[in-house]
GROMACS .gro file of N, CA and C in nm:
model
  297
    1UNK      N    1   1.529   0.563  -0.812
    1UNK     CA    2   1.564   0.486  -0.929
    1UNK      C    3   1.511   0.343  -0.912
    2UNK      N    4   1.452   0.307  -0.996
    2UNK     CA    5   1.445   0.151  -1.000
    2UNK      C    6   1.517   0.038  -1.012
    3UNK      N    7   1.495  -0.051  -0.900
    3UNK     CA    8   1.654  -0.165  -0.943
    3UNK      C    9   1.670  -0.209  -1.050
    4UNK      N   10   1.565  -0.201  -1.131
    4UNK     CA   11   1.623  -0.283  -1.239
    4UNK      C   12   1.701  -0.201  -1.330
    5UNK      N   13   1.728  -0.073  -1.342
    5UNK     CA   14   1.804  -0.015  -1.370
    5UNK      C   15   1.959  -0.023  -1.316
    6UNK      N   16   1.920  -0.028  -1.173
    6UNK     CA   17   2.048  -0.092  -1.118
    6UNK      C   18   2.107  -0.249  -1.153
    7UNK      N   19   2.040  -0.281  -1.160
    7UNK     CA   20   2.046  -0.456  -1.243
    7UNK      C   21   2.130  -0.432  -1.375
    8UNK      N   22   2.056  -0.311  -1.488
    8UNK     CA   23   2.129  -0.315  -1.579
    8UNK      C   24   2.252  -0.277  -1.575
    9UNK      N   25   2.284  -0.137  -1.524
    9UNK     CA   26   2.417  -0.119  -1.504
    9UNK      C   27   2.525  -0.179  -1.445
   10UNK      N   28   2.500  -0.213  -1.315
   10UNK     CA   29   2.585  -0.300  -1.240
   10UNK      C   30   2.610  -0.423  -1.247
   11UNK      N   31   2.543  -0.490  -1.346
   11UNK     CA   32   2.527  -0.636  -1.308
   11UNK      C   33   2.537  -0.659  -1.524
   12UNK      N   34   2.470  -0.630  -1.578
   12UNK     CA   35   2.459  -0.663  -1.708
   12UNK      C   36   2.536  -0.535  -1.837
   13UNK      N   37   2.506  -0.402  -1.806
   13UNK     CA   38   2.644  -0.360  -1.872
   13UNK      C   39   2.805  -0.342  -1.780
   14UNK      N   40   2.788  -0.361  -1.693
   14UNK     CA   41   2.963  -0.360  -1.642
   14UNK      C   42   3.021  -0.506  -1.697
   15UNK      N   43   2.956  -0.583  -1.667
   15UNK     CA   44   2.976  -0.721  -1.733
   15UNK      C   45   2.956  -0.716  -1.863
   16UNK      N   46   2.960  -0.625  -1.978
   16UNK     CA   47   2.957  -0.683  -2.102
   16UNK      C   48   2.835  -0.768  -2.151
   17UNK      N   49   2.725  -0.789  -2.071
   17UNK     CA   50   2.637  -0.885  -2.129
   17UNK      C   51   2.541  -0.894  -2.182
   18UNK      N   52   2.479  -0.885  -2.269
   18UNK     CA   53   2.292  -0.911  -2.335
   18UNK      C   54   2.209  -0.940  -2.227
   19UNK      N   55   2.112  -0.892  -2.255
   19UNK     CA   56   1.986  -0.965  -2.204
   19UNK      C   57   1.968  -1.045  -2.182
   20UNK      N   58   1.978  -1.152  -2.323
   20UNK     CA   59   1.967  -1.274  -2.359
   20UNK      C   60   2.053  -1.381  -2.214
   21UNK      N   61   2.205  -1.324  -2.266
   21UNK     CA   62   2.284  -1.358  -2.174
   21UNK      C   63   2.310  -1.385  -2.053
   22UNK      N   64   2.233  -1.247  -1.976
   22UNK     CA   65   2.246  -1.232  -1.850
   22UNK      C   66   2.107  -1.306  -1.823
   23UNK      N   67   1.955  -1.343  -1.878
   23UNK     CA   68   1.892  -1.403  -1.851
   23UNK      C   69   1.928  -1.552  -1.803
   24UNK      N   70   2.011  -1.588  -1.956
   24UNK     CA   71   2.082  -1.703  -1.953
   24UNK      C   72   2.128  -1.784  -1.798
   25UNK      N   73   2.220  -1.677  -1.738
   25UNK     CA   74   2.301  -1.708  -1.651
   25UNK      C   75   2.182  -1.729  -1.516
   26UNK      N   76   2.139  -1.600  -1.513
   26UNK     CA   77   1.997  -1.597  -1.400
   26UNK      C   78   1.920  -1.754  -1.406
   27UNK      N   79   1.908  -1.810  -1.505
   27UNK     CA   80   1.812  -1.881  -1.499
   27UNK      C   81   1.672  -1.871  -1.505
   28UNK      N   82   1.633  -1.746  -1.586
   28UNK     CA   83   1.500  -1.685  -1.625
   28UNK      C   84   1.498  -1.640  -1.768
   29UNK      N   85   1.354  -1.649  -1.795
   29UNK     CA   86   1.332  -1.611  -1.930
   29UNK      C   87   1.373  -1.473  -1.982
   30UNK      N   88   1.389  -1.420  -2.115
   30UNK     CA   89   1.429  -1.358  -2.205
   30UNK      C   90   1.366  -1.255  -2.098
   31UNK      N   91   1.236  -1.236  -2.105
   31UNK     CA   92   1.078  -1.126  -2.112
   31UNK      C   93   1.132  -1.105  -1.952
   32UNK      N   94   1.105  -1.206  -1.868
   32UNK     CA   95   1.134  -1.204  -1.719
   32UNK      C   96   1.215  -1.050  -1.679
   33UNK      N   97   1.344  -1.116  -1.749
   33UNK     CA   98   1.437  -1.015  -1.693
   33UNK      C   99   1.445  -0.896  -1.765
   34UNK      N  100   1.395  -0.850  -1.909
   34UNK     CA  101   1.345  -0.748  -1.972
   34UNK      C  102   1.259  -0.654  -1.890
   35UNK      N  103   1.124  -0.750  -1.846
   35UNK     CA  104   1.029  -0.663  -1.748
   35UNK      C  105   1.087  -0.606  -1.624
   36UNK      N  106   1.204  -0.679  -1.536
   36UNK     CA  107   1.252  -0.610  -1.451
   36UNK      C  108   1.341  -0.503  -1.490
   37UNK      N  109   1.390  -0.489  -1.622
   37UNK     CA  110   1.540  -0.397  -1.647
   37UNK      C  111   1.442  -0.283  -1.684
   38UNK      N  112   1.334  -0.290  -1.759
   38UNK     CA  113   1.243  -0.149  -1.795
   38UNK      C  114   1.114  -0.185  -1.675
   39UNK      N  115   1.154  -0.203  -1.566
   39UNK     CA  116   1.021  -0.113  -1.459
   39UNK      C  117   0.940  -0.188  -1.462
   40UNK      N  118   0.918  -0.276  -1.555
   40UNK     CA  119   0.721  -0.351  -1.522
   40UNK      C  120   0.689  -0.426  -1.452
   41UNK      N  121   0.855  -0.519  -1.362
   41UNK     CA  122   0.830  -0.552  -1.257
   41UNK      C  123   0.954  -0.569  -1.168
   42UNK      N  124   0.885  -0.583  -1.028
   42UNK     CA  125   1.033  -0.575  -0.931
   42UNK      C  126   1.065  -0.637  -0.914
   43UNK      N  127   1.208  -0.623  -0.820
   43UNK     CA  128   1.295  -0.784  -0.797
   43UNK      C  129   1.160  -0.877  -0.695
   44UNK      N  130   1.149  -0.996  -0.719
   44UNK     CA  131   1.115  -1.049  -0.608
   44UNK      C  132   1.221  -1.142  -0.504
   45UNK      N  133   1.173  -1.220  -0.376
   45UNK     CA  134   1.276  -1.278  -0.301
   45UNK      C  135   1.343  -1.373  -0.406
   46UNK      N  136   1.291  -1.428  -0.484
   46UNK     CA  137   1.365  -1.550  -0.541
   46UNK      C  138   1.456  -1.458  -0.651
   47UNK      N  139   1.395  -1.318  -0.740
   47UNK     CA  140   1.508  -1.276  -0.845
   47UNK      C  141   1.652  -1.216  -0.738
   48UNK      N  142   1.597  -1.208  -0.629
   48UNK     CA  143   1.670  -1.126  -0.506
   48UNK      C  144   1.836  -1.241  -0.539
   49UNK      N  145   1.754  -1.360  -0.473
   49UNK     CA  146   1.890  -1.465  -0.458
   49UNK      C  147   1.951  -1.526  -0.547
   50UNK      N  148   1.851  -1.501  -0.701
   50UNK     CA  149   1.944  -1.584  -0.832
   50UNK      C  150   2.052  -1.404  -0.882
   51UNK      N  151   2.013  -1.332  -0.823
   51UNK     CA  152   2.139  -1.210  -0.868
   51UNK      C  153   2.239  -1.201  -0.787
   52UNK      N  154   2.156  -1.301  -0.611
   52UNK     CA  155   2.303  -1.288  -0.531
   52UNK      C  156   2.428  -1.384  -0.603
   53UNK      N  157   2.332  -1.519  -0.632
   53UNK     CA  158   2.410  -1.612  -0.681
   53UNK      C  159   2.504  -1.586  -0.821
   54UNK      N  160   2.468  -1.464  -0.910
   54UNK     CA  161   2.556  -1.493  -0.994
   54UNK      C  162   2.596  -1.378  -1.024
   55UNK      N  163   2.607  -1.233  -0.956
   55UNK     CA  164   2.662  -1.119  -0.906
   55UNK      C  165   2.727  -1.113  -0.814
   56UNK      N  166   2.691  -1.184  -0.674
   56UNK     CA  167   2.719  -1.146  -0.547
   56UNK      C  168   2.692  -1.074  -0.481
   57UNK      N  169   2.616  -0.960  -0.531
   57UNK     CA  170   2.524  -0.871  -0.443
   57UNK      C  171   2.433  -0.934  -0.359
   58UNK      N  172   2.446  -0.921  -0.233
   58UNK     CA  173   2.341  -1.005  -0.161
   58UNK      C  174   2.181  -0.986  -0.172
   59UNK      N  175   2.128  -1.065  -0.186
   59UNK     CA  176   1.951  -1.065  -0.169
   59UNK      C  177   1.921  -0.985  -0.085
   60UNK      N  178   1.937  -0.905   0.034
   60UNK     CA  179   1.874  -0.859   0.089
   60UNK      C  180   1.908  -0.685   0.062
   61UNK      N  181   2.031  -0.678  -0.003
   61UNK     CA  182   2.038  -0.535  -0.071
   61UNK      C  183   1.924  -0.528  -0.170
   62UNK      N  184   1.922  -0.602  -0.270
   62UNK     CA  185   1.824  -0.625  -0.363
   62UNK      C  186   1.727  -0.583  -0.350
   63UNK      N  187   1.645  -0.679  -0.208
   63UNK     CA  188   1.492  -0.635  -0.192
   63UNK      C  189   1.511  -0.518  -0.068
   64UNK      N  190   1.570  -0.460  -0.010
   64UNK     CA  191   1.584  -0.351   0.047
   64UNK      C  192   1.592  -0.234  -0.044
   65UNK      N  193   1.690  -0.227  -0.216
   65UNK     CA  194   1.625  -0.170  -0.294
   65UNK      C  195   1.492  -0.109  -0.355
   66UNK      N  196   1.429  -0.280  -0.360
   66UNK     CA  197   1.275  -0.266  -0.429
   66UNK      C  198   1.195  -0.191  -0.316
   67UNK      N  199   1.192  -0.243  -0.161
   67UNK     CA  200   1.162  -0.161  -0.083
   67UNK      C  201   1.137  -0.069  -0.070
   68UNK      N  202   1.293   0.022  -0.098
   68UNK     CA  203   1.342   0.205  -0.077
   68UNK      C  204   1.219   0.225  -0.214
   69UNK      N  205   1.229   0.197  -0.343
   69UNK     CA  206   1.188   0.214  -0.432
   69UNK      C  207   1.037   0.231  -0.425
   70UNK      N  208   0.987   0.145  -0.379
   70UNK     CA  209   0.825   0.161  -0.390
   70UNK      C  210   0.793   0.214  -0.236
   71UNK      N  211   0.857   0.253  -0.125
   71UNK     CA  212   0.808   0.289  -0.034
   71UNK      C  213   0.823   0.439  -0.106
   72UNK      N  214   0.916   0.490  -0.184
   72UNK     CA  215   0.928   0.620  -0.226
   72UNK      C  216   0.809   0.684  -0.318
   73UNK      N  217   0.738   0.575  -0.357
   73UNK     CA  218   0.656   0.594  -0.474
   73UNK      C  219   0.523   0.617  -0.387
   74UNK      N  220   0.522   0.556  -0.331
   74UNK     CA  221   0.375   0.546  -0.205
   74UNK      C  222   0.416   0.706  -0.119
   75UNK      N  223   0.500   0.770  -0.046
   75UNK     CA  224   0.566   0.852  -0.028
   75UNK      C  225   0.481   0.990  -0.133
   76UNK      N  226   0.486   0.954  -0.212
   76UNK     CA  227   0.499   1.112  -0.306
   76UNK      C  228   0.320   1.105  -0.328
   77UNK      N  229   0.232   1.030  -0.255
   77UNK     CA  230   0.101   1.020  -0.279
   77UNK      C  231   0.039   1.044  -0.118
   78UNK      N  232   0.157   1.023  -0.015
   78UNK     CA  233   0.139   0.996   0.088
   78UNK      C  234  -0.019   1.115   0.137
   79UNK      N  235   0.012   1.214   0.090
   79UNK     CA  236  -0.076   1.309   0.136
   79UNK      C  237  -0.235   1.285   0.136
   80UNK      N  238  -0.277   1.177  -0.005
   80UNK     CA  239  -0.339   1.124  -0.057
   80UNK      C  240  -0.440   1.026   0.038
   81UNK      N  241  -0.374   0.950   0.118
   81UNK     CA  242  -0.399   0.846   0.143
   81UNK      C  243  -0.417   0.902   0.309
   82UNK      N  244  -0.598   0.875   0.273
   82UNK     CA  245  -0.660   0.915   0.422
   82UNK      C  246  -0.678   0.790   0.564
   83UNK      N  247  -0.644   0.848   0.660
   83UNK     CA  248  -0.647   0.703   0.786
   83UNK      C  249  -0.684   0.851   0.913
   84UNK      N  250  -0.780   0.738   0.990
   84UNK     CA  251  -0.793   0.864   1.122
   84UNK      C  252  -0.687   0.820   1.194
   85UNK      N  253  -0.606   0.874   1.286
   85UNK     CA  254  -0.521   0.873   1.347
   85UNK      C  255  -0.572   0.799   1.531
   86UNK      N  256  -0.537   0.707   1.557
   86UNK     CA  257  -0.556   0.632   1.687
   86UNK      C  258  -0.507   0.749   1.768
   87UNK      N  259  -0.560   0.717   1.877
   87UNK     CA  260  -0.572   0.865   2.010
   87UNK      C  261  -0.591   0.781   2.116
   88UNK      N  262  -0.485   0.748   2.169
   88UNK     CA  263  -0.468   0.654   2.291
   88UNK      C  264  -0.535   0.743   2.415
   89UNK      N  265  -0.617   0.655   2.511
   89UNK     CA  266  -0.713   0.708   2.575
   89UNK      C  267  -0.820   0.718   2.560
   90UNK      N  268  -0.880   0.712   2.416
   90UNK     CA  269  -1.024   0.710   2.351
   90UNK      C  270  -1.112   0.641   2.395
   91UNK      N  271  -1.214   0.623   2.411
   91UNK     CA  272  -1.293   0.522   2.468
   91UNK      C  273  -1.280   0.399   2.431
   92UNK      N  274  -1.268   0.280   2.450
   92UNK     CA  275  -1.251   0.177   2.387
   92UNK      C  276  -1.358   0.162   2.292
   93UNK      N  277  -1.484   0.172   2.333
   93UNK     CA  278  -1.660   0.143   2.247
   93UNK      C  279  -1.640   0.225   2.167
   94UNK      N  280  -1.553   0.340   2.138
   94UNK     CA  281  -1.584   0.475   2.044
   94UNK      C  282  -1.503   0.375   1.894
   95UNK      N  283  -1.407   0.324   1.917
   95UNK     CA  284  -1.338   0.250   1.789
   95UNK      C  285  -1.351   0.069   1.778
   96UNK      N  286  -1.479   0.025   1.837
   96UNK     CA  287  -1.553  -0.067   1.793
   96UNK      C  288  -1.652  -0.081   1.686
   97UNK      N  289  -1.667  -0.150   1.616
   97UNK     CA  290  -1.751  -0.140   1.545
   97UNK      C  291  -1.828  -0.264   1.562
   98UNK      N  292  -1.871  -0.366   1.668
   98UNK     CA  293  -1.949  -0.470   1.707
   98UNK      C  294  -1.976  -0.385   1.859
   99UNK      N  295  -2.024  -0.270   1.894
   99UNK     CA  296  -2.006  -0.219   2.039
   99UNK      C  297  -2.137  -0.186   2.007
   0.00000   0.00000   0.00000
Protein backbone atom coordinates (compact mmCIF):
# COMPACT_ATOMS: atom_id res chain seq x y z
CA UNK A 1 0.00 0.00 0.00
CA UNK A 2 1.19 3.39 -0.43
CA UNK A 3 1.65 5.86 2.45
CA UNK A 4 -0.13 8.22 1.21
CA UNK A 5 -2.99 6.25 1.47
CA UNK A 6 -1.98 5.71 4.88
CA UNK A 7 -1.72 9.53 5.29
CA UNK A 8 -5.29 9.65 4.15
CA UNK A 9 -6.82 7.38 6.43
CA UNK A 10 -4.97 7.77 9.51
CA UNK A 11 -4.07 11.13 9.62
CA UNK A 12 -6.79 13.14 7.36
CA UNK A 13 -10.07 10.99 7.41
CA UNK A 14 -9.88 9.81 11.16
CA UNK A 15 -9.42 13.45 11.83
CA UNK A 16 -12.37 14.70 9.96
CA UNK A 17 -10.26 16.83 7.63
CA UNK A 18 -10.05 18.17 3.84
CA UNK A 19 -7.27 18.28 1.93
CA UNK A 20 -7.35 21.74 1.92
CA UNK A 21 -7.21 21.50 5.68
CA UNK A 22 -4.89 19.01 6.43
CA UNK A 23 -2.51 20.77 3.85
CA UNK A 24 -3.26 23.79 5.84
CA UNK A 25 -1.97 22.40 9.05
CA UNK A 26 1.18 20.52 7.24
CA UNK A 27 2.31 23.61 5.98
CA UNK A 28 2.24 22.58 2.22
CA UNK A 29 0.43 23.33 -0.75
CA UNK A 30 -3.10 22.17 -1.80
CA UNK A 31 -1.37 19.90 -5.03
CA UNK A 32 1.71 18.88 -2.62
CA UNK A 33 -0.26 16.88 -0.41
CA UNK A 34 -2.91 15.74 -3.14
CA UNK A 35 0.18 14.20 -5.10
CA UNK A 36 1.21 12.31 -2.02
CA UNK A 37 -2.54 11.05 -0.98
CA UNK A 38 -3.04 9.64 -4.84
CA UNK A 39 0.62 8.01 -5.37
CA UNK A 40 2.46 10.61 -7.59
CA UNK A 41 4.69 11.21 -4.95
CA UNK A 42 6.31 9.89 -1.72
CA UNK A 43 6.75 11.04 1.67
CA UNK A 44 10.06 12.73 1.67
CA UNK A 45 12.45 13.38 5.01
CA UNK A 46 11.02 16.80 5.44
CA UNK A 47 6.96 15.54 4.61
CA UNK A 48 8.30 12.64 7.08
CA UNK A 49 8.72 15.35 10.08
CA UNK A 50 5.89 17.99 9.23
CA UNK A 51 3.34 14.66 9.74
CA UNK A 52 5.44 13.81 12.83
CA UNK A 53 4.80 17.30 13.97
CA UNK A 54 1.19 17.48 13.53
CA UNK A 55 0.06 13.67 13.82
CA UNK A 56 2.70 12.34 15.96
CA UNK A 57 3.59 9.54 14.00
CA UNK A 58 7.20 9.65 14.03
CA UNK A 59 9.32 10.47 10.81
CA UNK A 60 11.05 7.55 10.72
CA UNK A 61 7.84 5.21 10.56
CA UNK A 62 6.94 7.41 7.68
CA UNK A 63 10.01 6.98 5.61
CA UNK A 64 10.47 3.33 6.68
CA UNK A 65 6.94 3.14 5.06
CA UNK A 66 7.99 4.81 1.73
CA UNK A 67 10.94 2.45 1.98
CA UNK A 68 8.82 -0.99 2.57
CA UNK A 69 6.77 0.54 -0.32
CA UNK A 70 9.13 1.08 -3.11
CA UNK A 71 11.59 -1.60 -2.04
CA UNK A 72 8.34 -3.83 -2.75
CA UNK A 73 7.85 -2.37 -6.09
CA UNK A 74 11.57 -2.91 -7.20
CA UNK A 75 10.95 -6.54 -5.60
CA UNK A 76 8.21 -7.66 -8.09
CA UNK A 77 10.76 -6.69 -11.14
CA UNK A 78 13.56 -8.07 -9.15
CA UNK A 79 13.96 -10.97 -11.63
CA UNK A 80 14.40 -8.30 -14.23
CA UNK A 81 17.24 -6.63 -13.13
CA UNK A 82 20.53 -8.28 -14.33
CA UNK A 83 24.07 -7.94 -12.06
CA UNK A 84 26.92 -10.75 -12.27
CA UNK A 85 27.28 -11.96 -8.98
CA UNK A 86 30.96 -11.23 -7.14
CA UNK A 87 32.80 -14.71 -6.49
CA UNK A 88 35.22 -14.08 -3.81
CA UNK A 89 38.53 -15.63 -4.81
CA UNK A 90 38.33 -14.49 -8.46
CA UNK A 91 41.27 -13.13 -9.76
CA UNK A 92 41.59 -9.70 -8.83
CA UNK A 93 42.68 -8.54 -12.86
CA UNK A 94 39.56 -10.71 -13.98
CA UNK A 95 37.06 -7.73 -12.39
CA UNK A 96 39.27 -4.76 -13.36
CA UNK A 97 38.57 -2.92 -15.95
CA UNK A 98 41.98 -0.52 -16.06
CA UNK A 99 44.03 -4.17 -15.76
Amino acid sequence: MHPGTIVRQDCIERNGLSVTGAARILGVDRQTLSNLLNARSGISPEMAVRLEKAFGTPAREWLMRQLDYELAKVMLRAGNIKVEPFRAGASAVEGRRDA
